[in-house]
JSON list of C-alpha atoms in Angstrom, two decimals:
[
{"chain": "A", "resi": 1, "resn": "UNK", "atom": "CA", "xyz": [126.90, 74.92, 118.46]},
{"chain": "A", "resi": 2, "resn": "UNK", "atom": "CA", "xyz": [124.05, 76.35, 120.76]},
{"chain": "A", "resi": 3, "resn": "UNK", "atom": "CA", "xyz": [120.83, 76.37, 118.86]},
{"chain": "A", "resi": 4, "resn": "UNK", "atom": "CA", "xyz": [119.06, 80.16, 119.20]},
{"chain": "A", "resi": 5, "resn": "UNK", "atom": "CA", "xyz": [115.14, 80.48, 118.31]},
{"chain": "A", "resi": 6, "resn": "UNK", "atom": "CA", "xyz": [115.34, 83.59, 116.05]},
{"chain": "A", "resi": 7, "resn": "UNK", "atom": "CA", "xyz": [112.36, 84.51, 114.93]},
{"chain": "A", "resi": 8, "resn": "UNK", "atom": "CA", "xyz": [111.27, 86.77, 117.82]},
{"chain": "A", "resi": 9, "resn": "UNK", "atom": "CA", "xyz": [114.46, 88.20, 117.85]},
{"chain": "A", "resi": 10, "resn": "UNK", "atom": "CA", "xyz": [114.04, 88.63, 114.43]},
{"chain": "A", "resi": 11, "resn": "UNK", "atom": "CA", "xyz": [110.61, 90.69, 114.07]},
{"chain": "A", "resi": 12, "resn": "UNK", "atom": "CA", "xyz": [111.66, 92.71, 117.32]},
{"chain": "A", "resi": 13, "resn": "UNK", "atom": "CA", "xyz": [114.65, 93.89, 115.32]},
{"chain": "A", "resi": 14, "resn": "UNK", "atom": "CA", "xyz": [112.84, 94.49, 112.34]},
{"chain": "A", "resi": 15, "resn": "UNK", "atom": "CA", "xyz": [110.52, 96.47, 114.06]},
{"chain": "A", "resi": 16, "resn": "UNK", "atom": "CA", "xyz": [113.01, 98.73, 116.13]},
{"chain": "A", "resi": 17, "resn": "UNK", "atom": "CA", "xyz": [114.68, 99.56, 112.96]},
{"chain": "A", "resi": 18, "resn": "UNK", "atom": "CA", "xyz": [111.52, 101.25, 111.51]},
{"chain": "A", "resi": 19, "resn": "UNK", "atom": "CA", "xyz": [111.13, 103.61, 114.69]},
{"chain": "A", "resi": 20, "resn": "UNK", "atom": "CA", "xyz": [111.96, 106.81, 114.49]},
{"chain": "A", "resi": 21, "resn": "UNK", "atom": "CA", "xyz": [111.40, 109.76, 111.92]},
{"chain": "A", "resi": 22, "resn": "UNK", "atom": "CA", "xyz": [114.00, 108.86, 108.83]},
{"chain": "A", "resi": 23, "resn": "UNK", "atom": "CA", "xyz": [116.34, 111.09, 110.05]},
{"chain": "A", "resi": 24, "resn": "UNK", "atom": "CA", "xyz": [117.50, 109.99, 113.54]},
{"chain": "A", "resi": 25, "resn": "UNK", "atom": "CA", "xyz": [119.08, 107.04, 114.54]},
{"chain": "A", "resi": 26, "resn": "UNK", "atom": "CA", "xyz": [116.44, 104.01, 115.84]},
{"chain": "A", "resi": 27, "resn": "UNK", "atom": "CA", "xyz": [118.40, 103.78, 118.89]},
{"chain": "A", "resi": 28, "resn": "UNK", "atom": "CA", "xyz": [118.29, 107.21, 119.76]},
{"chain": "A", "resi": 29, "resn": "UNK", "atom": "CA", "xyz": [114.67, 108.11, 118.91]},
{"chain": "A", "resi": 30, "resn": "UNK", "atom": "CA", "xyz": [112.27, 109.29, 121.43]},
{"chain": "A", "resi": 31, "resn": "UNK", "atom": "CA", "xyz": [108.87, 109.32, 119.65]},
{"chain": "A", "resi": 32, "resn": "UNK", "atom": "CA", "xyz": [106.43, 107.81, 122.30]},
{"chain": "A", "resi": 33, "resn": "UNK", "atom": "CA", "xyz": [104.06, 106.47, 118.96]},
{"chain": "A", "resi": 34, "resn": "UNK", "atom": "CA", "xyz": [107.55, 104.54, 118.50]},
{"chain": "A", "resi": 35, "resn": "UNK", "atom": "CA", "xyz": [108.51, 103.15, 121.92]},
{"chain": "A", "resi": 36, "resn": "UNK", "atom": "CA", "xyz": [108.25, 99.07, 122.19]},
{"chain": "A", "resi": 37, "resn": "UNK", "atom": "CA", "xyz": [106.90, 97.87, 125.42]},
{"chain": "A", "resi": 38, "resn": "UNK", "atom": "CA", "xyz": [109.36, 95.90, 127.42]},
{"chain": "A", "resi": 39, "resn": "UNK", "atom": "CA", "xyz": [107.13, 93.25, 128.11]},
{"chain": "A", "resi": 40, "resn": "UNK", "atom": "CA", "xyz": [104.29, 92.11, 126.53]},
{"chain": "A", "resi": 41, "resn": "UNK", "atom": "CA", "xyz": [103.28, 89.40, 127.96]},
{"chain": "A", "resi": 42, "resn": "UNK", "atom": "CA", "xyz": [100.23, 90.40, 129.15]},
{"chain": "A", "resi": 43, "resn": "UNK", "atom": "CA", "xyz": [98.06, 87.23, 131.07]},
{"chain": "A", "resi": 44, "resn": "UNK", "atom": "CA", "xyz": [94.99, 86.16, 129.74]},
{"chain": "A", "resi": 45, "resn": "UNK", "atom": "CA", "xyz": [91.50, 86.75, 131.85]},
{"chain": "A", "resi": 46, "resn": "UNK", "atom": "CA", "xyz": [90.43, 84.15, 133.40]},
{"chain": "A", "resi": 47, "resn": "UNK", "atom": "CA", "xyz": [89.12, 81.70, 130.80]},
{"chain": "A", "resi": 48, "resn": "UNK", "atom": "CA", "xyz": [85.92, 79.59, 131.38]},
{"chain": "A", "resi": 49, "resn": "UNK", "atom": "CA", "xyz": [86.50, 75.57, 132.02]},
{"chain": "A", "resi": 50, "resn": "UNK", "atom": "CA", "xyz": [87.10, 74.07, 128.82]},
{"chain": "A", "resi": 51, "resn": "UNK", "atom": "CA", "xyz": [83.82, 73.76, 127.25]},
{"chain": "A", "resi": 52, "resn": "UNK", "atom": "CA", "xyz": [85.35, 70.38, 125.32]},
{"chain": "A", "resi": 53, "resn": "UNK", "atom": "CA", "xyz": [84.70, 69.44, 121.18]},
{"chain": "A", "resi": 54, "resn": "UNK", "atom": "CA", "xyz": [81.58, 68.95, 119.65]},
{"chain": "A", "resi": 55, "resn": "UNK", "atom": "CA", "xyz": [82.32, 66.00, 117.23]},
{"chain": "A", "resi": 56, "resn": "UNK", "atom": "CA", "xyz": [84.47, 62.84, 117.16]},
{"chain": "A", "resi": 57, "resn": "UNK", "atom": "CA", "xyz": [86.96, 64.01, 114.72]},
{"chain": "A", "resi": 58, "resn": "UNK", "atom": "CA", "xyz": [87.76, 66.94, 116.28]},
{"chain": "A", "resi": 59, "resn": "UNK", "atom": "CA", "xyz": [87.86, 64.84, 119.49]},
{"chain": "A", "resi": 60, "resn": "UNK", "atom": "CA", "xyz": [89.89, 62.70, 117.81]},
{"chain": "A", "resi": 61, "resn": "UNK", "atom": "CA", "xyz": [92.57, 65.00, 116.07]},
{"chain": "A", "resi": 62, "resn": "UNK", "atom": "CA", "xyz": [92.98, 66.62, 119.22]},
{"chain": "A", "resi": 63, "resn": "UNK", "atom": "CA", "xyz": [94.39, 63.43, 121.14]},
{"chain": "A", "resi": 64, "resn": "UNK", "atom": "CA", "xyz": [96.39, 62.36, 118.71]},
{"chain": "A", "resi": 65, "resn": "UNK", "atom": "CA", "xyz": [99.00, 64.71, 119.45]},
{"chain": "A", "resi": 66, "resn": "UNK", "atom": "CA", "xyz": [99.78, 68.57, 120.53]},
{"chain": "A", "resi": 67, "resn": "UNK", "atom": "CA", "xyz": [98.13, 71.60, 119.05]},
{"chain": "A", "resi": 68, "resn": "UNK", "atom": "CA", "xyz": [100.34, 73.32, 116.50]},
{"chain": "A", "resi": 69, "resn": "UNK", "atom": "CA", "xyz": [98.34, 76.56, 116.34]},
{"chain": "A", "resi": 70, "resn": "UNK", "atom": "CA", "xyz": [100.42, 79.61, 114.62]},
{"chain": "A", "resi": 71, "resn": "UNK", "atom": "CA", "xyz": [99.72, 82.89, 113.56]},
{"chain": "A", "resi": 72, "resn": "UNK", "atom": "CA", "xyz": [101.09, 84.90, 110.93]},
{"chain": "A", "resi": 73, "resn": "UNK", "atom": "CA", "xyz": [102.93, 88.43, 112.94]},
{"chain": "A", "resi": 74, "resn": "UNK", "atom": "CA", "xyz": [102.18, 91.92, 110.80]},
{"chain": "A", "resi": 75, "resn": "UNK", "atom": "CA", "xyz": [103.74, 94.99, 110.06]},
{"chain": "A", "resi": 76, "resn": "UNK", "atom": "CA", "xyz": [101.38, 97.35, 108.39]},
{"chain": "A", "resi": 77, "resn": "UNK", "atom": "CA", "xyz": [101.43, 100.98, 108.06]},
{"chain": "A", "resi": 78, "resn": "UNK", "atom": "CA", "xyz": [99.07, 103.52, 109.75]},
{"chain": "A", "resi": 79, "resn": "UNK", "atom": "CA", "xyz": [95.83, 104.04, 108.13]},
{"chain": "A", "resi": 80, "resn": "UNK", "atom": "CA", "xyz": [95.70, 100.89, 106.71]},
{"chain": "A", "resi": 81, "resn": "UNK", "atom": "CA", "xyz": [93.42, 97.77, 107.27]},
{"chain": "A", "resi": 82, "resn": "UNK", "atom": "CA", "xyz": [95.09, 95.13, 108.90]},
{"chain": "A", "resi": 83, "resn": "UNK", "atom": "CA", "xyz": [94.43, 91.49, 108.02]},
{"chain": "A", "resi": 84, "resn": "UNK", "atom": "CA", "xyz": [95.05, 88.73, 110.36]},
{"chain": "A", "resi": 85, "resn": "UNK", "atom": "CA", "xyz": [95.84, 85.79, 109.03]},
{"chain": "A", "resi": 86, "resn": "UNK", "atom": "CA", "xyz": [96.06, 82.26, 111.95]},
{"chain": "A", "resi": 87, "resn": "UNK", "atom": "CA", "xyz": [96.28, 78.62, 111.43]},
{"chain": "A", "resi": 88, "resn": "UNK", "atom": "CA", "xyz": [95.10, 76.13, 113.77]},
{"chain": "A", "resi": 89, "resn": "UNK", "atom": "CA", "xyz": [96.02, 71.90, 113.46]},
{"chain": "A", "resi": 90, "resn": "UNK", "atom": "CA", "xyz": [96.93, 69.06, 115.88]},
{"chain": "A", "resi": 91, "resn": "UNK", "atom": "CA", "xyz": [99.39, 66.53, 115.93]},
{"chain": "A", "resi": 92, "resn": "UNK", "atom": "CA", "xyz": [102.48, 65.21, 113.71]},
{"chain": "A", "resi": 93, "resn": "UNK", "atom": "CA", "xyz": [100.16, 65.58, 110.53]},
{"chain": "A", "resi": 94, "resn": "UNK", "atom": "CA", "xyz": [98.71, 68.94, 110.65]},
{"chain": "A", "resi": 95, "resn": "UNK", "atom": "CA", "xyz": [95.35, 67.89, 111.06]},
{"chain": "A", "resi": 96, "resn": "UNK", "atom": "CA", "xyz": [92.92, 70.87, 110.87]},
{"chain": "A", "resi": 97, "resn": "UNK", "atom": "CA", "xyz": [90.24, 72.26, 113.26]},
{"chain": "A", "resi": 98, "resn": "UNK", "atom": "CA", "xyz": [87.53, 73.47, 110.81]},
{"chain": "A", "resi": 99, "resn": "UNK", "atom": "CA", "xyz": [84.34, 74.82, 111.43]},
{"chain": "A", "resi": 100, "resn": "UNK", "atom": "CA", "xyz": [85.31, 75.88, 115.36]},
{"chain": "A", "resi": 101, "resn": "UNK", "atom": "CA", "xyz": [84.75, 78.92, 117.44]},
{"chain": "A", "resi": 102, "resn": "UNK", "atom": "CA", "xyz": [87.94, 80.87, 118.19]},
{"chain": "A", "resi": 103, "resn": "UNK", "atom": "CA", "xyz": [87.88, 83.71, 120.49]},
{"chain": "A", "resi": 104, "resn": "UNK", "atom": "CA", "xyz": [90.16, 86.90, 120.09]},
{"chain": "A", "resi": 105, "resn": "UNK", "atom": "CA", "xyz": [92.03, 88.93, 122.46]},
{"chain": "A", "resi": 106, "resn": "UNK", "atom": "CA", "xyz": [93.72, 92.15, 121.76]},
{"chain": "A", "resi": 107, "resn": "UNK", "atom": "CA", "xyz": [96.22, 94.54, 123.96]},
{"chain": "A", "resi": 108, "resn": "UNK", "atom": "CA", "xyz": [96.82, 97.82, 122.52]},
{"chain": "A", "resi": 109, "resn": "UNK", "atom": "CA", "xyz": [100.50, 98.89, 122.16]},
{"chain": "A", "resi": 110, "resn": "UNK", "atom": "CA", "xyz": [101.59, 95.74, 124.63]},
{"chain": "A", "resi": 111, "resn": "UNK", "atom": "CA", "xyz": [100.02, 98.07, 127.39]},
{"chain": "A", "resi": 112, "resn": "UNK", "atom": "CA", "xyz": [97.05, 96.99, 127.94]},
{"chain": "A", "resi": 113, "resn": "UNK", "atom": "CA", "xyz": [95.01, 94.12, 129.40]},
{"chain": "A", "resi": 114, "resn": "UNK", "atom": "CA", "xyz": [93.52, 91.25, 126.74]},
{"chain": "A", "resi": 115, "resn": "UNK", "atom": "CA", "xyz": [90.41, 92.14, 126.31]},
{"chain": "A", "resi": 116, "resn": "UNK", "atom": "CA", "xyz": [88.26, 89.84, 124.05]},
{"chain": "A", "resi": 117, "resn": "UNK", "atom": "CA", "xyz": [86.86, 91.64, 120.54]},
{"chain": "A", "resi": 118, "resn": "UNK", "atom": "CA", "xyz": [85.51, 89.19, 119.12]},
{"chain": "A", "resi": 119, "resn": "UNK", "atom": "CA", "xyz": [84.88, 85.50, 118.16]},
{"chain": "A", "resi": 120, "resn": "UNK", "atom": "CA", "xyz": [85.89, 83.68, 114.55]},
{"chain": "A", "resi": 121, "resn": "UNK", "atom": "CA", "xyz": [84.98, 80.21, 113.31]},
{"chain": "A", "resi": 122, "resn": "UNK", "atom": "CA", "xyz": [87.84, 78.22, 111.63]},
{"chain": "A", "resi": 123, "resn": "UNK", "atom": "CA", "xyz": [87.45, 77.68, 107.66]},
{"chain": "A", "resi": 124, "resn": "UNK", "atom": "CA", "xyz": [86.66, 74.92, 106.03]},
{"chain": "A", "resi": 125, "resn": "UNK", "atom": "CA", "xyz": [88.47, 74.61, 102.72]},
{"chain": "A", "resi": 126, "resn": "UNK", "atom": "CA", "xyz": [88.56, 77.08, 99.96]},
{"chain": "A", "resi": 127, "resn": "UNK", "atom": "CA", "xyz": [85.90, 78.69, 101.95]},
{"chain": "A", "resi": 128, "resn": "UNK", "atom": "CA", "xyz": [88.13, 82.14, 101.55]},
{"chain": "A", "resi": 129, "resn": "UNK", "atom": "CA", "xyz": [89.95, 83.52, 98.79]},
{"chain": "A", "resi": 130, "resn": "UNK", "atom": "CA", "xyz": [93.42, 82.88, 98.40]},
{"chain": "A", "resi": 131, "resn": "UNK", "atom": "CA", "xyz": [95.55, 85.98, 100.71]},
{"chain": "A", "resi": 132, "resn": "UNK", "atom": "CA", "xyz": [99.11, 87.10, 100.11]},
{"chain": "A", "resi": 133, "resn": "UNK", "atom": "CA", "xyz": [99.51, 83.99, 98.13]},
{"chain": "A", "resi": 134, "resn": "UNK", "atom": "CA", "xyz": [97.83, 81.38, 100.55]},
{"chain": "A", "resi": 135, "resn": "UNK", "atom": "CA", "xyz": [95.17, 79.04, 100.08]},
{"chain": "A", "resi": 136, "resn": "UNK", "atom": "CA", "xyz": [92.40, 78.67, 102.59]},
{"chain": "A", "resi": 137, "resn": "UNK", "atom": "CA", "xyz": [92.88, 74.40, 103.33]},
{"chain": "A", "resi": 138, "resn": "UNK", "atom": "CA", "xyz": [90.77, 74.97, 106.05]},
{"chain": "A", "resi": 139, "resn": "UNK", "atom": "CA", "xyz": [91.21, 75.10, 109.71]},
{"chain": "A", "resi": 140, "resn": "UNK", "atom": "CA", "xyz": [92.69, 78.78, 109.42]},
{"chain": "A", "resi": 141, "resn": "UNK", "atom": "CA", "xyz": [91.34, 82.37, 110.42]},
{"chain": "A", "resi": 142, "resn": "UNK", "atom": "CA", "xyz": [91.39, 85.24, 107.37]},
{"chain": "A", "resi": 143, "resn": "UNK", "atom": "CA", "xyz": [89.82, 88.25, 109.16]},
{"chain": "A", "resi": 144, "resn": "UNK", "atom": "CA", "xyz": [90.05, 91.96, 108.59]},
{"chain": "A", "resi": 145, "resn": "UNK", "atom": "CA", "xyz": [90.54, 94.09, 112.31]},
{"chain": "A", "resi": 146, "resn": "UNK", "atom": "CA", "xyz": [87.86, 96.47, 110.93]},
{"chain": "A", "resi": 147, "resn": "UNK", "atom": "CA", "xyz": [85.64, 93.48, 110.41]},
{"chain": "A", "resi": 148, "resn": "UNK", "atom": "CA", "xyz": [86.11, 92.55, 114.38]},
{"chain": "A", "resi": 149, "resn": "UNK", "atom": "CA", "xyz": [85.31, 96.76, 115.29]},
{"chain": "A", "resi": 150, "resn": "UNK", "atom": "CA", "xyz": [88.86, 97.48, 115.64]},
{"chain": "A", "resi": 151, "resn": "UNK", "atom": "CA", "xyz": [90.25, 100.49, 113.14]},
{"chain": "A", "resi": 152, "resn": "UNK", "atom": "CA", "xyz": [93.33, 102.53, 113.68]},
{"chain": "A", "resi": 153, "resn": "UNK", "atom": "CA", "xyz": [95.44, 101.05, 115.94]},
{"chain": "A", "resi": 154, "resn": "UNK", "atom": "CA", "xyz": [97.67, 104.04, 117.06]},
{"chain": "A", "resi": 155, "resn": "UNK", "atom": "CA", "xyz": [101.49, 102.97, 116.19]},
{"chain": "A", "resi": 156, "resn": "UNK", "atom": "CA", "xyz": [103.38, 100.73, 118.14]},
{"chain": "A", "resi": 157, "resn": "UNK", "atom": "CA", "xyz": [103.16, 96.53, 119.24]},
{"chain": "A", "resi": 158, "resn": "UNK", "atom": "CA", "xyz": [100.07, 95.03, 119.68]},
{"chain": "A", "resi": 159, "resn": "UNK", "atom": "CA", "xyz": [99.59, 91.79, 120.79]},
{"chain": "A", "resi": 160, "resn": "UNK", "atom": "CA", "xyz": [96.79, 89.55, 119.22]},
{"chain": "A", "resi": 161, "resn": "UNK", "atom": "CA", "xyz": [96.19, 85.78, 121.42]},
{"chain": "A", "resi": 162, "resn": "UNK", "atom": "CA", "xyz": [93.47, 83.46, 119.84]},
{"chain": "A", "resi": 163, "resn": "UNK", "atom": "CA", "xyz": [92.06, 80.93, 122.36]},
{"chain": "A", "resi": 164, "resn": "UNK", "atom": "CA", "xyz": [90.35, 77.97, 121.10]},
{"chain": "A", "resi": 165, "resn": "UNK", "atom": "CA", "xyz": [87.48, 77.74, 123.98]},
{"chain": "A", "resi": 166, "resn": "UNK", "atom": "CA", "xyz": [87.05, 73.90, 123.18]},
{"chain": "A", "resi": 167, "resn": "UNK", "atom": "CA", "xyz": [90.31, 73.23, 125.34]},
{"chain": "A", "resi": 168, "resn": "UNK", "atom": "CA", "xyz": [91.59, 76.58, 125.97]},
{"chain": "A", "resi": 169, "resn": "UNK", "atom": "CA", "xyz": [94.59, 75.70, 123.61]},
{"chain": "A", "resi": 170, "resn": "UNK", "atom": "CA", "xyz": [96.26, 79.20, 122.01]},
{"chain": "A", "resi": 171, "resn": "UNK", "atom": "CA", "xyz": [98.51, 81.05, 120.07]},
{"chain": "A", "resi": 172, "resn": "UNK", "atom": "CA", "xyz": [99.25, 84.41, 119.33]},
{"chain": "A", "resi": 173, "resn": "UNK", "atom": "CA", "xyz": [100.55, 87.25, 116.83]},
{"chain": "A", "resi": 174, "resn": "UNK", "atom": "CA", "xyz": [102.18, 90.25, 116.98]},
{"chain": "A", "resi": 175, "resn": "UNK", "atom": "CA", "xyz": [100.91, 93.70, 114.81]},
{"chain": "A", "resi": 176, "resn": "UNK", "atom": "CA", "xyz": [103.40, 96.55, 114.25]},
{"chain": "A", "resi": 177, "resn": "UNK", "atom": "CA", "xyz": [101.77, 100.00, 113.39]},
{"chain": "A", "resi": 178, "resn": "UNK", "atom": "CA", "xyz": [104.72, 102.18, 111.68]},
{"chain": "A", "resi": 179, "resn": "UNK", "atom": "CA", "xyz": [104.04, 105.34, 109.77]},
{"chain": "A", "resi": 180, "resn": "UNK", "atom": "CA", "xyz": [104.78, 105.81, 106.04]},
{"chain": "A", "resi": 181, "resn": "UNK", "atom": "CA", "xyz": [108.11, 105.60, 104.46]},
{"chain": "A", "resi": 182, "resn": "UNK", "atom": "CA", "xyz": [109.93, 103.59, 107.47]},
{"chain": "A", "resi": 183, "resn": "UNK", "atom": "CA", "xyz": [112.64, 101.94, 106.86]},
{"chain": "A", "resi": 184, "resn": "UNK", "atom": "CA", "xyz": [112.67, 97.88, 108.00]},
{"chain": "A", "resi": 185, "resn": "UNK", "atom": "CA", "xyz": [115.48, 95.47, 108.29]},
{"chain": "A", "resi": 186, "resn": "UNK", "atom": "CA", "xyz": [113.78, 92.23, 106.17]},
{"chain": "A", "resi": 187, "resn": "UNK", "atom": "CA", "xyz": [115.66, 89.17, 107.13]},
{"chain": "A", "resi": 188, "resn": "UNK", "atom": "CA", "xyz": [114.31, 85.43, 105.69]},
{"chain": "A", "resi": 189, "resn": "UNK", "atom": "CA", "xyz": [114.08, 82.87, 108.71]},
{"chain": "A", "resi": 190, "resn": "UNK", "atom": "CA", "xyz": [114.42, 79.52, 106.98]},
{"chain": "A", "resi": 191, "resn": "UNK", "atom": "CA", "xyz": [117.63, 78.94, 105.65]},
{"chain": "A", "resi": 192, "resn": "UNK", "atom": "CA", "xyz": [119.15, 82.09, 106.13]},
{"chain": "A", "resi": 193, "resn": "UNK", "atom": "CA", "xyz": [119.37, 82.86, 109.98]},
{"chain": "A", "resi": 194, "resn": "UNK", "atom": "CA", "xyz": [118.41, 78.66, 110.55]},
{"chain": "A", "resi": 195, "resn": "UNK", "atom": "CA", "xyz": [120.57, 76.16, 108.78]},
{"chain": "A", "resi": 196, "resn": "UNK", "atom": "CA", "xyz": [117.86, 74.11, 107.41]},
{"chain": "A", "resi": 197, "resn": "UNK", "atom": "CA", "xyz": [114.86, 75.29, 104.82]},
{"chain": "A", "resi": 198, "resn": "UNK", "atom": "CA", "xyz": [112.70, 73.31, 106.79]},
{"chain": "A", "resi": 199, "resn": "UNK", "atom": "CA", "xyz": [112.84, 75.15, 110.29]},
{"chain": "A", "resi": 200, "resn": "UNK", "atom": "CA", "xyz": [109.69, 75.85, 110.59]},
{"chain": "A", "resi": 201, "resn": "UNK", "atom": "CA", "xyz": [108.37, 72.16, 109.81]},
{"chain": "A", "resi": 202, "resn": "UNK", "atom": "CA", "xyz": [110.94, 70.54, 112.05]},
{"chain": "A", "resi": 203, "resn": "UNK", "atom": "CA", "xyz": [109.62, 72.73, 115.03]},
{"chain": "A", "resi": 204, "resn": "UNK", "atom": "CA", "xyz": [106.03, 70.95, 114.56]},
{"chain": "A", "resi": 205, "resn": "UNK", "atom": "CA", "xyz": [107.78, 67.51, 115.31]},
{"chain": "A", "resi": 206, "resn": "UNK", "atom": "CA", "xyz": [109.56, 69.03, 118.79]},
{"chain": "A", "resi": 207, "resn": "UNK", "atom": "CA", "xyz": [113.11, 69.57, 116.65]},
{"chain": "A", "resi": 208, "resn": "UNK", "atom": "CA", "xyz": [114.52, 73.08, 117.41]},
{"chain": "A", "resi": 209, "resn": "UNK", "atom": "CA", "xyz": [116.20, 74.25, 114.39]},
{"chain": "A", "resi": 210, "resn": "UNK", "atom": "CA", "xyz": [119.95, 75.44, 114.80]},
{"chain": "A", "resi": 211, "resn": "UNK", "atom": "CA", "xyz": [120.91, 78.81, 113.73]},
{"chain": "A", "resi": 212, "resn": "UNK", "atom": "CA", "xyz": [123.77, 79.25, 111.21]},
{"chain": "A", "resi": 213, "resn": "UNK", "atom": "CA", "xyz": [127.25, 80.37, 113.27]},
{"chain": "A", "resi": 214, "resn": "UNK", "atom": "CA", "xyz": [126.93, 83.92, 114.30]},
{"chain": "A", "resi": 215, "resn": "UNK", "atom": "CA", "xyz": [123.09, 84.42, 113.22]},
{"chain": "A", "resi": 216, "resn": "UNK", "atom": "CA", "xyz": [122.34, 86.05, 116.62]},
{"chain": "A", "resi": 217, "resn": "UNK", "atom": "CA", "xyz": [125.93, 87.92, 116.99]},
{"chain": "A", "resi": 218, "resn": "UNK", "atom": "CA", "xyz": [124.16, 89.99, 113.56]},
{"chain": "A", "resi": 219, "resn": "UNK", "atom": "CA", "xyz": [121.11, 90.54, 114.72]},
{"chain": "A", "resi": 220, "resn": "UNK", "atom": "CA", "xyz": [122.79, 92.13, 117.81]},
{"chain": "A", "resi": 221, "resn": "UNK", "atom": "CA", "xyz": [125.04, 94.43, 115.82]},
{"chain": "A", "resi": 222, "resn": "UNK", "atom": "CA", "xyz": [122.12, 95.39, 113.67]},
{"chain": "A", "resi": 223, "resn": "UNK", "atom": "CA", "xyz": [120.48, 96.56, 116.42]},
{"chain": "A", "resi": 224, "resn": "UNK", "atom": "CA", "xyz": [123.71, 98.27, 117.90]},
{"chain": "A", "resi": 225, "resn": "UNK", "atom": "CA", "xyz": [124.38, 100.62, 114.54]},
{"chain": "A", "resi": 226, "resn": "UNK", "atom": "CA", "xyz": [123.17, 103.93, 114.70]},
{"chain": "A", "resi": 227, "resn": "UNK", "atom": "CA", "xyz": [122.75, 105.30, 111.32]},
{"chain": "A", "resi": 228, "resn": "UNK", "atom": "CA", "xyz": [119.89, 107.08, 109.67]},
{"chain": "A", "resi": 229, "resn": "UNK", "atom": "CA", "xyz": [117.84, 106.03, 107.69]},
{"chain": "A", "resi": 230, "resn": "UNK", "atom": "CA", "xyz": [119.25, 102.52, 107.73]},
{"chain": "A", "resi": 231, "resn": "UNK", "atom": "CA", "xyz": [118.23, 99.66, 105.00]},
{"chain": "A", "resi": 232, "resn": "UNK", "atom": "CA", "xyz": [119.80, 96.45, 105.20]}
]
């Protein structure tokens, strides 16, 4: 069977399903707060040469395989403070980059162009409280947007890239700004739409996960329906 990534396909459903006041169909609505930008895909600025690490181990952990950065995509509703929450490591084993400068780059509702707000160190560990059930081991980002001056995003996509200036390595999040009382498709990734618990741990080692037969045929017809106020 043909393997299908499904976790973008995932989040964009999840996200069109809470457009729209709770009366219309997501399909049909027309709010402009509520429209997702075809592409947003926005290019980086022009980044400066790779300024290059400042110790041996992070030297080290850095040629010893790939970087595995990821970042944790958000749905949060207007109003609120939203916490971003990234994780940056090299190689088969995970290996951490504490204690290093990470700049950040927002585009408002997938429209604009990056523009740099501001710059983070990595952790080292338990150097943050534990979030949403996570423990800081180090090498991760837990930041507040109103920390970085950003408040209010208006509703809609946003796009979040964090560059790691050492060697210009990145990765990237997604925030979705919905109003109160929208209704969300919540789908599980591991196991559920992928046939293996371990998905997202296979992907580190170059392994794409397979989908379970007719994963993506669902997500498709989810997005197809249009009924109101729909909770699935």
């Amino acid at each position: 069977m043909k393997t299908h990534k499904m976790l973008a396909a995932a989040l964009l459903m999840t996200f069109t399903v809470a457009c729209g006041s709770p009366d219309e169909s997501f399909l049909a609505s027309t709010s402009s707060s509520c429209q997702l930008a075809p592409n947003c895909k926005q290019d980086l600025p022009k980044l400066p040469k790779a300024k290059g690490f400042s110790t041996v181990y992070k030297k080290t952990i850095s040629k010893l395989g790939n970087p595995h950065h990821r970042a944790l995509d958000v749905m949060a509703v207007s109003g609120t403070d939203v916490r971003i929450h990234a994780k940056f490591t090299y190689g088969l084993f995970d290996n951490d980059l504490k204690e290093e400068p990470v700049d950040i780059y927002l585009s408002s509702n997938c429209t604009s162009a990056l523009k740099k707000i501001a710059t983070v160190k990595t952790s080292t560990d338990d150097q943050n409280q534990t979030v949403d059930n996570v423990k800081d081991s180090g090498g991760r980002i837990f930041s507040k947007l109103s920390e970085l001056g950003i408040k209010n995003l208006p509703m809609g996509r946003h796009r979040i890239v964090f560059v790691v200036p050492a060697d210009n390595s990145t990765t990237e999040m997604y925030v979705n700004v919905i109003s109160p009382n929208s209704d969300v498709v919540l789908t599980d990734i591991d196991g559920t739409l992928t046939t293996s618990e371990m998905a997202a741990a296979v992907e580190i080692i170059g392994i794409q996960p397979p989908a379970h037969e007719g994963a993506a045929e669902m997500e498709r017809q989810l997005q197809s329906l249009k009924l109101p106020r729909s909770i699935i």
